[in-house]
Amino acid sequence: MKKFSIVIAGGGSTFTPGIVLMLLANLEKFPIRQINFYDNNFDRQKQIADACEIIIKEQAPDITFLATTDPAEAFADVDFVMAHIRVGLYAMREKDEKIPLKYGVIGQETCGPGGIAYGMRSIGGVLELIDYMEKYSPDAWMLNYSNPAAIVAEATRKLRPTTKIINICDMPVGIEERMAASVGLSSRKEMVVRYYGLNHFGWWTDIRDKAGNDLMPKIKAHVKEFGYSLKEEIEESQHTDASWMHTFAKAKEVFAVDPDTLPNTYLKYYFYPQDEVAQSNPEYTRANEVMAGREKHVFGECNRITKAKTAKGTTLEVDEHASYIVDLARAIAYNTHERMLLIVENQGAVVNFDETAMVEVPCIVGSNGPEPIVQGKIPRFQKGLMEQQVAVEKLVVEAWIEGSYQKLWQALTLSRIVPNPRVAQDILDDLIDVNKEFWPKLT
Ligand code: NAD
Ligand code: G6P
Ligand code: MN
């Protein structure tokens, strides 16, 4: 059986060890001969890489491992690029969150002004990875989950239209695990769903079990009362902090606005931005929580493993919830025709919506990539919301390409999260100040 070679771009990510452990746990399904790490931050990556090298030696000594900051080495002879970079690191995420809050506007990693600022940083970073892939391994596929996925996807659609990149998000995976648990199923894989939207901005319209029984009534009854909170928490390793528990509970109020569908959790930022501001601490945001939590734990544990020269007894966990990445790689490698939610160019999948929008819909994935499944016409309520949001995302990409201050100001103004153009401009000017190193110059 062919063994695959992969490069993890963003080797220094807090998610890298969990993903490596997940890949090692799935070698029977997806055999690997080589794992490369690539990052542009040598010191950060080294801490993760030294520990992962030990983990790989202990669990799968046949796999060749290489960690490098040299793209020529990292991207040579690979079948898949798994990309999860964060341009500007947590230091900039913190600014994305805190600057809007100064003006009473929610600051969030992927939504509103914070997401726009992050998008303006990410576009260049992801394009650079694509160019390395095309130069050194032109047959490879990039599985990208670098955020903000909506803006990154639109930028790659426009600027690298022929590249083999698939943008994917794990939020639906996490929510579907919760839906499955809420109706007593052991896995989301027992469900078949219909869904449409933009990334972090979508709705489920139909959920059935494998026999075709409609699960929507039971799931809706649960969400009506508890949102996506569960009486008994499940092993869903990524979304465990108290702030995530608040998000899952808040889905109840988002659902109430349109009880015909089940909403993505991220809609809370667009529907109830004032509530989110009210319960934020402008001195201590999610970035601070992650730095003190996941980042500290992962780096602390990696450094401990390196010192001990063994991963025995480690508290690092297999990120089983990330196994959707293996499903995606397998779908391409083995033409499995797996049905997955992906971010793809609309082209009629949402019939009454912009053909060029990057939408999130179920796709059948085979060796020539994803084939979107038509979701039909969508109601006026969702269409109105999506028109506004997709215009924000497209304006950001145009602003990046043209270096246009005006378009970026319009993007912020159009975001549902921002109350008016004056506040939009105040936030924008502060964001420009701190992003000089990362954004194109705007005139
Ligand atoms: P992190 O900061 O811990 O890791 C990101 C790594 O990327 C860092 O080591 C950094 O040095 C590196 N990097 C930054 N710019 C780079 C560049 N131009 N070239 C190469 N490497 C570069 O961040 P994290 O919290 O682990 O998250 C990583 C990414 O994954 C983020 O974009 C996050 O939003 C995303 N993410 C997406 C999903 C999803 O649903 N799509 C889920 C989880 C995380
Ligand atoms: C979800 C989203 C990701 C996002 C992550 C943030 O999984 O789908 O796009 O990056 O949450 O989580 P964090 O723990 O970093 O706030
Ligand atoms: Mn996501």
Short mmCIF file of C-alpha atoms and ligand atoms in Angstrom, two decimals:
data_model
loop_
_atom_site.label_atom_id
_atom_site.label_comp_id
_atom_site.label_asym_id
_atom_site.label_seq_id
_atom_site.Cartn_x
_atom_site.Cartn_y
_atom_site.Cartn_z
CA MET A 1 0.00 0.00 0.00
CA LYS A 2 1.30 3.45 -0.85
CA LYS A 3 2.55 5.42 2.13
CA PHE A 4 2.06 9.15 2.13
CA SER A 5 4.32 12.08 2.80
CA ILE A 6 2.89 15.16 4.50
CA VAL A 7 4.04 18.56 5.61
CA ILE A 8 2.37 20.28 8.53
CA ALA A 9 2.66 24.02 7.87
CA GLY A 10 2.51 25.86 11.13
CA GLY A 11 4.56 23.12 12.83
CA GLY A 12 4.69 25.30 15.95
CA SER A 13 0.89 25.34 16.32
CA THR A 14 -0.73 24.43 19.61
CA PHE A 15 -2.74 21.89 17.62
CA THR A 16 0.28 20.13 16.05
CA PRO A 17 0.96 17.52 18.78
CA GLY A 18 -2.72 16.50 18.96
CA ILE A 19 -2.81 16.15 15.18
CA VAL A 20 0.44 14.15 15.10
CA LEU A 21 -0.95 11.80 17.76
CA MET A 22 -4.17 11.54 15.74
CA LEU A 23 -2.21 10.70 12.55
CA LEU A 24 -0.24 8.04 14.44
CA ALA A 25 -3.49 6.56 15.78
CA ASN A 26 -4.87 6.30 12.23
CA LEU A 27 -1.88 4.82 10.37
CA GLU A 28 -3.85 1.75 9.35
CA LYS A 29 -6.36 3.93 7.59
CA PHE A 30 -3.81 6.39 6.27
CA PRO A 31 -0.23 5.07 6.12
CA ILE A 32 2.53 7.66 6.36
CA ARG A 33 6.21 7.43 5.40
CA GLN A 34 7.30 11.00 6.06
CA ILE A 35 6.15 13.87 8.27
CA ASN A 36 7.70 17.29 7.75
CA PHE A 37 7.10 20.31 9.94
CA TYR A 38 7.36 23.76 8.41
CA ASP A 39 7.13 27.07 10.27
CA ASN A 40 8.67 30.51 9.89
CA ASN A 41 9.38 30.69 13.61
CA PHE A 42 12.34 28.43 14.38
CA ASP A 43 12.22 28.62 18.17
CA ARG A 44 8.50 28.06 18.49
CA GLN A 45 8.50 25.11 16.11
CA LYS A 46 11.57 23.52 17.70
CA GLN A 47 9.82 23.10 21.04
CA ILE A 48 6.94 21.21 19.43
CA ALA A 49 9.14 19.35 16.93
CA ASP A 50 11.65 17.98 19.46
CA ALA A 51 8.81 16.39 21.43
CA CYS A 52 6.98 15.15 18.34
CA GLU A 53 10.18 13.54 17.08
CA ILE A 54 10.33 11.52 20.30
CA ILE A 55 6.64 10.62 20.05
CA ILE A 56 7.05 9.46 16.44
CA LYS A 57 10.20 7.44 17.26
CA GLU A 58 8.36 5.70 20.09
CA GLN A 59 5.17 4.93 18.17
CA ALA A 60 6.17 4.61 14.51
CA PRO A 61 9.96 4.48 14.09
CA ASP A 62 9.65 3.84 10.34
CA ILE A 63 8.31 7.33 9.70
CA THR A 64 10.98 9.82 8.64
CA PHE A 65 10.66 13.12 10.46
CA LEU A 66 12.00 16.52 9.52
CA ALA A 67 11.40 19.94 11.06
CA THR A 68 12.65 22.91 9.11
CA THR A 69 12.12 26.58 8.33
CA ASP A 70 13.41 26.02 4.79
CA PRO A 71 10.45 25.72 2.40
CA ALA A 72 12.52 23.89 -0.23
CA GLU A 73 13.17 21.06 2.24
CA ALA A 74 9.75 21.11 3.85
CA PHE A 75 7.62 21.09 0.70
CA ALA A 76 9.72 18.67 -1.39
CA ASP A 77 8.19 15.27 -2.16
CA VAL A 78 4.93 15.70 -0.24
CA ASP A 79 1.43 14.44 -1.08
CA PHE A 80 -0.45 16.66 1.34
CA VAL A 81 0.10 20.03 2.96
CA MET A 82 -1.84 20.33 6.20
CA ALA A 83 -1.90 24.06 6.85
CA HIS A 84 -2.71 25.73 10.14
CA ILE A 85 -0.71 28.93 10.43
CA ARG A 86 -1.49 31.96 12.59
CA VAL A 87 0.20 35.00 11.07
CA GLY A 88 1.05 37.34 13.95
CA LEU A 89 0.69 34.66 16.63
CA TYR A 90 -1.43 35.05 19.78
CA ALA A 91 0.04 38.49 20.40
CA MET A 92 -1.89 39.76 17.38
CA ARG A 93 -5.02 37.74 18.18
CA GLU A 94 -5.04 39.55 21.50
CA LYS A 95 -4.99 42.90 19.68
CA ASP A 96 -7.74 41.76 17.28
CA GLU A 97 -9.89 41.06 20.31
CA LYS A 98 -9.01 44.03 22.51
CA ILE A 99 -9.01 46.91 20.02
CA PRO A 100 -12.70 46.57 19.01
CA LEU A 101 -13.65 46.14 22.68
CA LYS A 102 -12.17 49.59 23.38
CA TYR A 103 -15.04 50.89 21.25
CA GLY A 104 -17.67 48.62 22.75
CA VAL A 105 -17.51 46.21 19.80
CA ILE A 106 -16.87 42.50 20.20
CA GLY A 107 -13.38 41.37 19.25
CA GLN A 108 -13.26 37.83 17.93
CA GLU A 109 -10.75 35.61 16.14
CA THR A 110 -12.77 35.16 12.94
CA CYS A 111 -15.86 37.43 13.22
CA GLY A 112 -16.25 41.19 12.82
CA PRO A 113 -13.25 43.57 12.99
CA GLY A 114 -10.97 40.99 14.66
CA GLY A 115 -11.61 38.46 11.89
CA ILE A 116 -11.10 41.13 9.25
CA ALA A 117 -7.76 42.15 10.79
CA TYR A 118 -6.67 38.53 10.99
CA GLY A 119 -7.79 37.99 7.38
CA MET A 120 -5.61 40.87 6.20
CA ARG A 121 -2.65 39.07 7.87
CA SER A 122 -3.47 35.52 6.79
CA ILE A 123 -3.98 36.03 3.05
CA GLY A 124 -0.29 36.62 2.32
CA GLY A 125 0.85 33.77 4.58
CA VAL A 126 -1.43 31.19 2.97
CA LEU A 127 -0.62 32.36 -0.59
CA GLU A 128 3.05 31.88 0.25
CA LEU A 129 2.39 28.28 1.35
CA ILE A 130 0.47 27.61 -1.88
CA ASP A 131 3.38 28.92 -3.93
CA TYR A 132 5.84 26.69 -2.07
CA MET A 133 3.59 23.69 -2.63
CA GLU A 134 3.22 24.41 -6.33
CA LYS A 135 6.94 24.93 -6.73
CA TYR A 136 8.24 21.94 -4.80
CA SER A 137 5.36 19.38 -4.98
CA PRO A 138 3.03 20.42 -7.78
CA ASP A 139 0.89 17.27 -7.46
CA ALA A 140 0.17 17.81 -3.77
CA TRP A 141 -3.11 18.92 -2.19
CA MET A 142 -3.38 21.53 0.51
CA LEU A 143 -5.88 20.90 3.28
CA ASN A 144 -6.18 24.33 4.83
CA TYR A 145 -7.72 25.14 8.17
CA SER A 146 -5.78 28.37 8.78
CA ASN A 147 -8.27 31.04 9.81
CA PRO A 148 -10.19 33.13 9.07
CA ALA A 149 -11.16 30.39 6.63
CA ALA A 150 -13.89 32.41 4.88
CA ILE A 151 -11.55 35.25 3.92
CA VAL A 152 -8.62 32.96 3.14
CA ALA A 153 -10.85 30.84 0.90
CA GLU A 154 -12.12 33.87 -1.01
CA ALA A 155 -8.55 35.11 -1.48
CA THR A 156 -7.31 31.79 -2.79
CA ARG A 157 -10.34 31.46 -5.10
CA LYS A 158 -9.51 34.82 -6.63
CA LEU A 159 -5.74 34.80 -6.60
CA ARG A 160 -4.84 31.11 -7.06
CA PRO A 161 -7.91 29.77 -8.91
CA THR A 162 -6.33 26.56 -10.16
CA THR A 163 -4.54 25.50 -7.01
CA LYS A 164 -5.48 22.24 -5.29
CA ILE A 165 -6.56 23.67 -1.95
CA ILE A 166 -9.52 22.60 0.17
CA ASN A 167 -10.60 24.88 3.03
CA ILE A 168 -12.23 23.18 5.97
CA CYS A 169 -13.53 24.06 9.44
CA ASP A 170 -13.98 21.87 12.47
CA MET A 171 -16.85 23.76 14.10
CA PRO A 172 -19.58 21.74 12.35
CA VAL A 173 -17.71 18.57 13.37
CA GLY A 174 -17.80 19.62 17.03
CA ILE A 175 -21.44 20.70 16.90
CA GLU A 176 -22.49 17.52 15.12
CA GLU A 177 -20.79 15.44 17.81
CA ARG A 178 -22.96 17.30 20.31
CA MET A 179 -26.11 16.82 18.24
CA ALA A 180 -25.40 13.10 17.97
CA ALA A 181 -24.86 12.83 21.73
CA SER A 182 -28.05 14.78 22.42
CA VAL A 183 -30.10 12.09 20.65
CA GLY A 184 -28.14 9.14 22.01
CA LEU A 185 -26.00 8.33 18.96
CA SER A 186 -22.38 7.40 19.55
CA SER A 187 -20.95 9.45 16.67
CA ARG A 188 -21.75 12.18 14.19
CA LYS A 189 -20.86 9.62 11.54
CA GLU A 190 -24.23 8.02 12.18
CA MET A 191 -25.86 11.16 10.78
CA VAL A 192 -26.26 12.49 7.23
CA VAL A 193 -26.73 16.25 7.10
CA ARG A 194 -27.79 19.03 4.80
CA TYR A 195 -26.24 22.40 5.61
CA TYR A 196 -25.53 25.71 3.90
CA GLY A 197 -23.88 28.99 4.74
CA LEU A 198 -20.56 30.76 4.78
CA ASN A 199 -17.79 29.62 7.10
CA HIS A 200 -18.76 30.27 10.75
CA PHE A 201 -22.11 31.48 9.36
CA GLY A 202 -24.39 28.59 8.47
CA TRP A 203 -27.39 26.40 9.23
CA TRP A 204 -28.38 22.73 9.22
CA THR A 205 -31.64 22.08 7.39
CA ASP A 206 -31.91 18.31 7.58
CA ILE A 207 -30.33 15.64 9.75
CA ARG A 208 -31.09 11.95 9.36
CA ASP A 209 -29.75 8.69 10.66
CA LYS A 210 -28.33 6.14 8.23
CA ALA A 211 -31.75 4.52 7.87
CA GLY A 212 -33.19 7.85 6.75
CA ASN A 213 -35.13 8.66 9.93
CA ASP A 214 -35.52 12.39 10.54
CA LEU A 215 -33.54 13.42 13.64
CA MET A 216 -34.33 17.14 13.39
CA PRO A 217 -37.38 17.13 15.71
CA LYS A 218 -35.45 15.50 18.56
CA ILE A 219 -32.33 17.64 18.10
CA LYS A 220 -34.43 20.81 17.88
CA ALA A 221 -36.26 19.88 21.08
CA HIS A 222 -32.86 19.61 22.78
CA VAL A 223 -31.51 22.87 21.32
CA LYS A 224 -34.72 24.71 22.22
CA GLU A 225 -34.08 23.90 25.85
CA PHE A 226 -30.30 23.58 26.21
CA GLY A 227 -28.70 24.97 23.03
CA TYR A 228 -25.78 22.67 22.23
CA SER A 229 -25.00 22.15 25.93
CA LEU A 230 -25.06 18.55 27.06
CA LYS A 231 -26.11 17.14 30.41
CA GLU A 232 -23.06 14.93 30.31
CA GLU A 233 -20.01 16.37 28.58
CA ILE A 234 -18.48 14.30 25.77
CA GLU A 235 -14.90 13.66 24.68
CA GLU A 236 -14.67 16.50 22.22
CA SER A 237 -11.21 17.62 23.00
CA GLN A 238 -11.14 21.06 21.41
CA HIS A 239 -14.07 22.93 22.90
CA THR A 240 -13.89 22.42 26.65
CA ASP A 241 -13.23 25.79 28.32
CA ALA A 242 -15.96 27.65 30.22
CA SER A 243 -16.20 30.22 27.41
CA TRP A 244 -17.06 27.43 24.98
CA MET A 245 -19.74 26.16 27.38
CA HIS A 246 -21.26 29.64 27.28
CA THR A 247 -21.20 29.52 23.47
CA PHE A 248 -22.97 26.16 23.36
CA ALA A 249 -25.68 27.39 25.73
CA LYS A 250 -26.12 30.62 23.76
CA ALA A 251 -27.11 28.60 20.66
CA LYS A 252 -30.54 28.32 22.25
CA GLU A 253 -31.15 32.03 21.68
CA VAL A 254 -29.77 31.87 18.16
CA PHE A 255 -31.99 28.90 17.31
CA ALA A 256 -35.11 30.73 18.55
CA VAL A 257 -34.81 33.30 15.75
CA ASP A 258 -35.29 30.60 13.09
CA PRO A 259 -36.61 27.32 14.53
CA ASP A 260 -36.77 25.79 11.03
CA THR A 261 -33.00 25.34 11.00
CA LEU A 262 -30.18 24.59 13.45
CA PRO A 263 -27.52 27.31 13.64
CA ASN A 264 -23.73 27.37 13.71
CA THR A 265 -22.52 28.59 17.13
CA TYR A 266 -20.63 31.54 15.57
CA LEU A 267 -23.91 33.24 14.63
CA LYS A 268 -24.13 34.40 18.25
CA TYR A 269 -21.56 37.11 17.48
CA TYR A 270 -23.72 38.48 14.67
CA PHE A 271 -27.09 38.15 16.42
CA TYR A 272 -26.14 39.18 19.96
CA PRO A 273 -22.93 41.22 19.75
CA GLN A 274 -23.97 43.42 22.68
CA ASP A 275 -24.45 40.37 24.93
CA GLU A 276 -20.97 39.16 24.05
CA VAL A 277 -19.47 42.57 24.79
CA ALA A 278 -21.29 42.69 28.12
CA GLN A 279 -19.81 39.43 29.26
CA SER A 280 -16.27 40.11 27.92
CA ASN A 281 -13.42 41.33 30.06
CA PRO A 282 -11.54 43.89 27.92
CA GLU A 283 -8.38 43.14 29.92
CA TYR A 284 -8.60 39.36 29.53
CA THR A 285 -9.99 37.94 26.29
CA ARG A 286 -10.04 34.50 24.66
CA ALA A 287 -6.43 34.98 23.47
CA ASN A 288 -5.35 35.37 27.09
CA GLU A 289 -7.37 32.33 28.05
CA VAL A 290 -5.73 30.24 25.30
CA MET A 291 -2.21 31.50 26.11
CA ALA A 292 -2.69 30.62 29.77
CA GLY A 293 -4.41 27.34 28.94
CA ARG A 294 -3.81 25.40 25.74
CA GLU A 295 -0.57 27.13 24.72
CA LYS A 296 1.02 26.84 28.16
CA HIS A 297 -0.01 23.22 28.53
CA VAL A 298 1.13 22.12 25.07
CA PHE A 299 4.49 23.90 25.17
CA GLY A 300 5.11 22.93 28.81
CA GLU A 301 4.38 19.31 28.07
CA CYS A 302 6.49 19.27 24.89
CA ASN A 303 9.45 20.74 26.76
CA ARG A 304 9.01 18.17 29.51
CA ILE A 305 8.98 15.30 26.95
CA THR A 306 12.16 16.63 25.32
CA LYS A 307 13.92 16.84 28.66
CA ALA A 308 12.74 13.40 29.77
CA LYS A 309 13.61 11.95 26.31
CA THR A 310 10.36 10.00 26.41
CA ALA A 311 6.67 10.69 25.95
CA LYS A 312 5.68 8.04 28.48
CA GLY A 313 2.93 9.29 30.77
CA THR A 314 2.26 12.38 28.65
CA THR A 315 -0.88 14.45 29.14
CA LEU A 316 -0.93 15.35 25.43
CA GLU A 317 -4.01 13.79 23.89
CA VAL A 318 -4.92 12.36 20.52
CA ASP A 319 -7.07 15.02 18.85
CA GLU A 320 -9.61 12.45 17.64
CA HIS A 321 -11.93 15.28 16.72
CA ALA A 322 -9.30 16.29 14.10
CA SER A 323 -9.66 12.92 12.38
CA TYR A 324 -11.83 14.71 9.82
CA ILE A 325 -8.47 15.74 8.32
CA VAL A 326 -7.58 12.08 7.78
CA ASP A 327 -11.04 11.48 6.30
CA LEU A 328 -10.39 14.29 3.86
CA ALA A 329 -6.89 13.11 2.93
CA ARG A 330 -8.18 9.56 2.48
CA ALA A 331 -11.06 10.77 0.33
CA ILE A 332 -8.53 12.28 -2.06
CA ALA A 333 -5.95 9.52 -1.79
CA TYR A 334 -8.36 6.59 -2.11
CA ASN A 335 -11.30 8.20 -3.93
CA THR A 336 -13.60 7.25 -1.03
CA HIS A 337 -16.44 9.64 -1.98
CA GLU A 338 -16.82 10.61 1.67
CA ARG A 339 -19.53 13.21 2.30
CA MET A 340 -18.06 16.19 4.16
CA LEU A 341 -18.84 19.85 4.83
CA LEU A 342 -16.28 21.95 2.97
CA ILE A 343 -15.78 25.57 1.97
CA VAL A 344 -16.09 25.67 -1.83
CA GLU A 345 -17.05 28.05 -4.61
CA ASN A 346 -20.85 28.15 -4.71
CA GLN A 347 -21.41 27.56 -8.46
CA GLY A 348 -25.09 26.90 -7.90
CA ALA A 349 -24.94 24.73 -4.77
CA VAL A 350 -27.00 27.41 -3.01
CA VAL A 351 -29.23 28.13 -5.97
CA ASN A 352 -30.34 31.69 -5.23
CA PHE A 353 -26.93 32.98 -4.08
CA ASP A 354 -23.81 34.53 -5.65
CA GLU A 355 -22.11 31.86 -7.79
CA THR A 356 -18.68 33.15 -6.84
CA ALA A 357 -19.23 33.10 -3.07
CA MET A 358 -17.19 30.64 -1.03
CA VAL A 359 -19.93 28.69 0.74
CA GLU A 360 -19.87 25.86 3.27
CA VAL A 361 -21.94 22.93 2.00
CA PRO A 362 -21.81 19.13 1.99
CA CYS A 363 -19.55 17.78 -0.75
CA ILE A 364 -18.68 14.36 -2.08
CA VAL A 365 -14.89 14.12 -2.02
CA GLY A 366 -12.93 11.98 -4.43
CA SER A 367 -9.48 11.96 -5.97
CA ASN A 368 -10.26 14.98 -8.13
CA GLY A 369 -11.48 17.01 -5.16
CA PRO A 370 -14.85 18.04 -3.78
CA GLU A 371 -18.15 17.95 -5.69
CA PRO A 372 -20.66 20.21 -3.93
CA ILE A 373 -24.16 18.84 -3.32
CA VAL A 374 -26.95 21.23 -4.31
CA GLN A 375 -28.76 22.61 -1.24
CA GLY A 376 -31.50 24.32 -3.23
CA LYS A 377 -32.95 27.77 -2.62
CA ILE A 378 -32.55 29.37 0.78
CA PRO A 379 -35.07 31.56 2.65
CA ARG A 380 -34.98 35.35 2.61
CA PHE A 381 -33.77 35.61 6.22
CA GLN A 382 -30.60 33.58 5.70
CA LYS A 383 -30.07 34.99 2.22
CA GLY A 384 -30.17 38.54 3.55
CA LEU A 385 -27.68 37.77 6.28
CA MET A 386 -25.35 35.89 3.94
CA GLU A 387 -25.44 38.61 1.26
CA GLN A 388 -24.25 41.13 3.82
CA GLN A 389 -21.57 38.86 5.27
CA VAL A 390 -20.20 37.65 1.92
CA ALA A 391 -19.90 41.29 0.84
CA VAL A 392 -17.77 41.94 3.95
CA GLU A 393 -15.50 39.02 3.08
CA LYS A 394 -15.18 39.99 -0.59
CA LEU A 395 -14.46 43.62 0.30
CA VAL A 396 -11.64 42.54 2.62
CA VAL A 397 -10.01 40.55 -0.17
CA GLU A 398 -10.44 43.43 -2.63
CA ALA A 399 -8.96 45.80 -0.05
CA TRP A 400 -5.96 43.49 0.37
CA ILE A 401 -5.39 43.19 -3.39
CA GLU A 402 -5.87 46.88 -4.18
CA GLY A 403 -4.39 48.27 -0.94
CA SER A 404 -7.65 50.14 -0.49
CA TYR A 405 -8.35 51.90 2.80
CA GLN A 406 -11.84 52.83 1.58
CA LYS A 407 -12.83 49.24 0.84
CA LEU A 408 -11.57 48.01 4.18
CA TRP A 409 -13.52 50.76 5.92
CA GLN A 410 -16.60 49.68 3.95
CA ALA A 411 -16.01 46.06 4.96
CA LEU A 412 -15.94 47.03 8.65
CA THR A 413 -18.98 49.27 8.20
CA LEU A 414 -20.94 46.47 6.56
CA SER A 415 -20.21 43.94 9.31
CA ARG A 416 -23.37 43.41 11.41
CA ILE A 417 -21.14 43.54 14.48
CA VAL A 418 -20.07 47.18 13.92
CA PRO A 419 -22.67 49.87 14.76
CA ASN A 420 -21.69 52.67 12.35
CA PRO A 421 -18.99 53.95 9.97
CA ARG A 422 -17.44 56.27 12.58
CA VAL A 423 -16.82 53.42 15.00
CA ALA A 424 -15.66 51.32 12.04
CA GLN A 425 -13.08 53.97 11.18
CA ASP A 426 -11.83 54.38 14.76
CA ILE A 427 -11.29 50.64 15.01
CA LEU A 428 -9.72 50.47 11.56
CA ASP A 429 -7.20 53.21 12.31
CA ASP A 430 -6.09 51.46 15.49
CA LEU A 431 -5.84 48.14 13.65
CA ILE A 432 -3.72 49.73 10.91
CA ASP A 433 -1.31 51.04 13.54
CA VAL A 434 -0.61 47.65 15.06
CA ASN A 435 -0.67 45.65 11.81
CA LYS A 436 1.99 47.65 9.88
CA GLU A 437 4.30 44.65 9.76
CA PHE A 438 1.62 42.34 8.34
CA TRP A 439 -0.86 44.23 6.14
CA PRO A 440 -0.29 45.68 2.69
CA LYS A 441 -0.04 49.46 2.79
CA LEU A 442 -3.49 51.01 2.48
CA THR A 443 -4.06 54.26 0.64
P1 NAD B 1 -0.41 28.98 16.90
O1 NAD B 1 -0.03 30.40 16.89
O2 NAD B 1 -0.15 28.16 18.09
O3 NAD B 1 0.30 28.25 15.66
C1 NAD B 1 0.43 28.80 14.41
C2 NAD B 1 1.85 28.60 13.89
O4 NAD B 1 1.92 29.18 12.58
C3 NAD B 1 2.93 29.30 14.73
O5 NAD B 1 3.91 28.37 15.12
C4 NAD B 1 3.50 30.35 13.78
O6 NAD B 1 4.88 30.58 13.95
C5 NAD B 1 3.20 29.75 12.43
N1 NAD B 1 3.19 30.73 11.35
C6 NAD B 1 2.68 31.98 11.36
N2 NAD B 1 2.84 32.57 10.17
C7 NAD B 1 3.46 31.67 9.38
C8 NAD B 1 3.91 31.69 8.03
N3 NAD B 1 3.71 32.75 7.25
N4 NAD B 1 4.53 30.59 7.55
C9 NAD B 1 4.71 29.51 8.32
N5 NAD B 1 4.31 29.42 9.61
C10 NAD B 1 3.70 30.50 10.12
O7 NAD B 1 -1.96 28.93 16.52
P2 NAD B 1 -3.08 27.85 16.83
O8 NAD B 1 -4.00 28.37 17.84
O9 NAD B 1 -2.48 26.53 17.07
O10 NAD B 1 -3.90 27.85 15.50
C11 NAD B 1 -3.34 27.58 14.24
C12 NAD B 1 -4.32 27.91 13.15
O11 NAD B 1 -5.35 26.94 13.06
C13 NAD B 1 -5.04 29.25 13.34
O12 NAD B 1 -5.20 29.87 12.10
C14 NAD B 1 -6.38 28.83 13.88
O13 NAD B 1 -7.34 29.80 13.69
C15 NAD B 1 -6.60 27.61 13.03
N6 NAD B 1 -7.67 26.70 13.43
C16 NAD B 1 -8.66 26.51 12.54
C17 NAD B 1 -9.69 25.65 12.83
C18 NAD B 1 -10.79 25.54 11.82
O14 NAD B 1 -11.88 25.19 12.15
N7 NAD B 1 -10.57 25.87 10.55
C19 NAD B 1 -9.70 24.94 14.02
C20 NAD B 1 -8.65 25.15 14.93
C21 NAD B 1 -7.63 26.03 14.61
C1 G6P B 2 -13.46 26.37 16.45
C2 G6P B 2 -13.43 26.99 15.10
C3 G6P B 2 -12.04 27.35 14.69
C4 G6P B 2 -11.39 28.21 15.74
C5 G6P B 2 -11.42 27.54 17.07
C6 G6P B 2 -10.98 28.59 18.09
O1 G6P B 2 -12.96 25.08 16.40
O2 G6P B 2 -13.98 26.19 14.11
O3 G6P B 2 -12.09 28.00 13.46
O4 G6P B 2 -10.06 28.51 15.39
O5 G6P B 2 -12.72 27.14 17.40
O6 G6P B 2 -10.73 27.99 19.25
P1 G6P B 2 -9.90 28.70 20.41
O7 G6P B 2 -9.92 27.62 21.42
O8 G6P B 2 -8.54 28.99 19.84
O9 G6P B 2 -10.65 29.93 20.79
MN MN B 3 -13.55 27.11 12.06
#
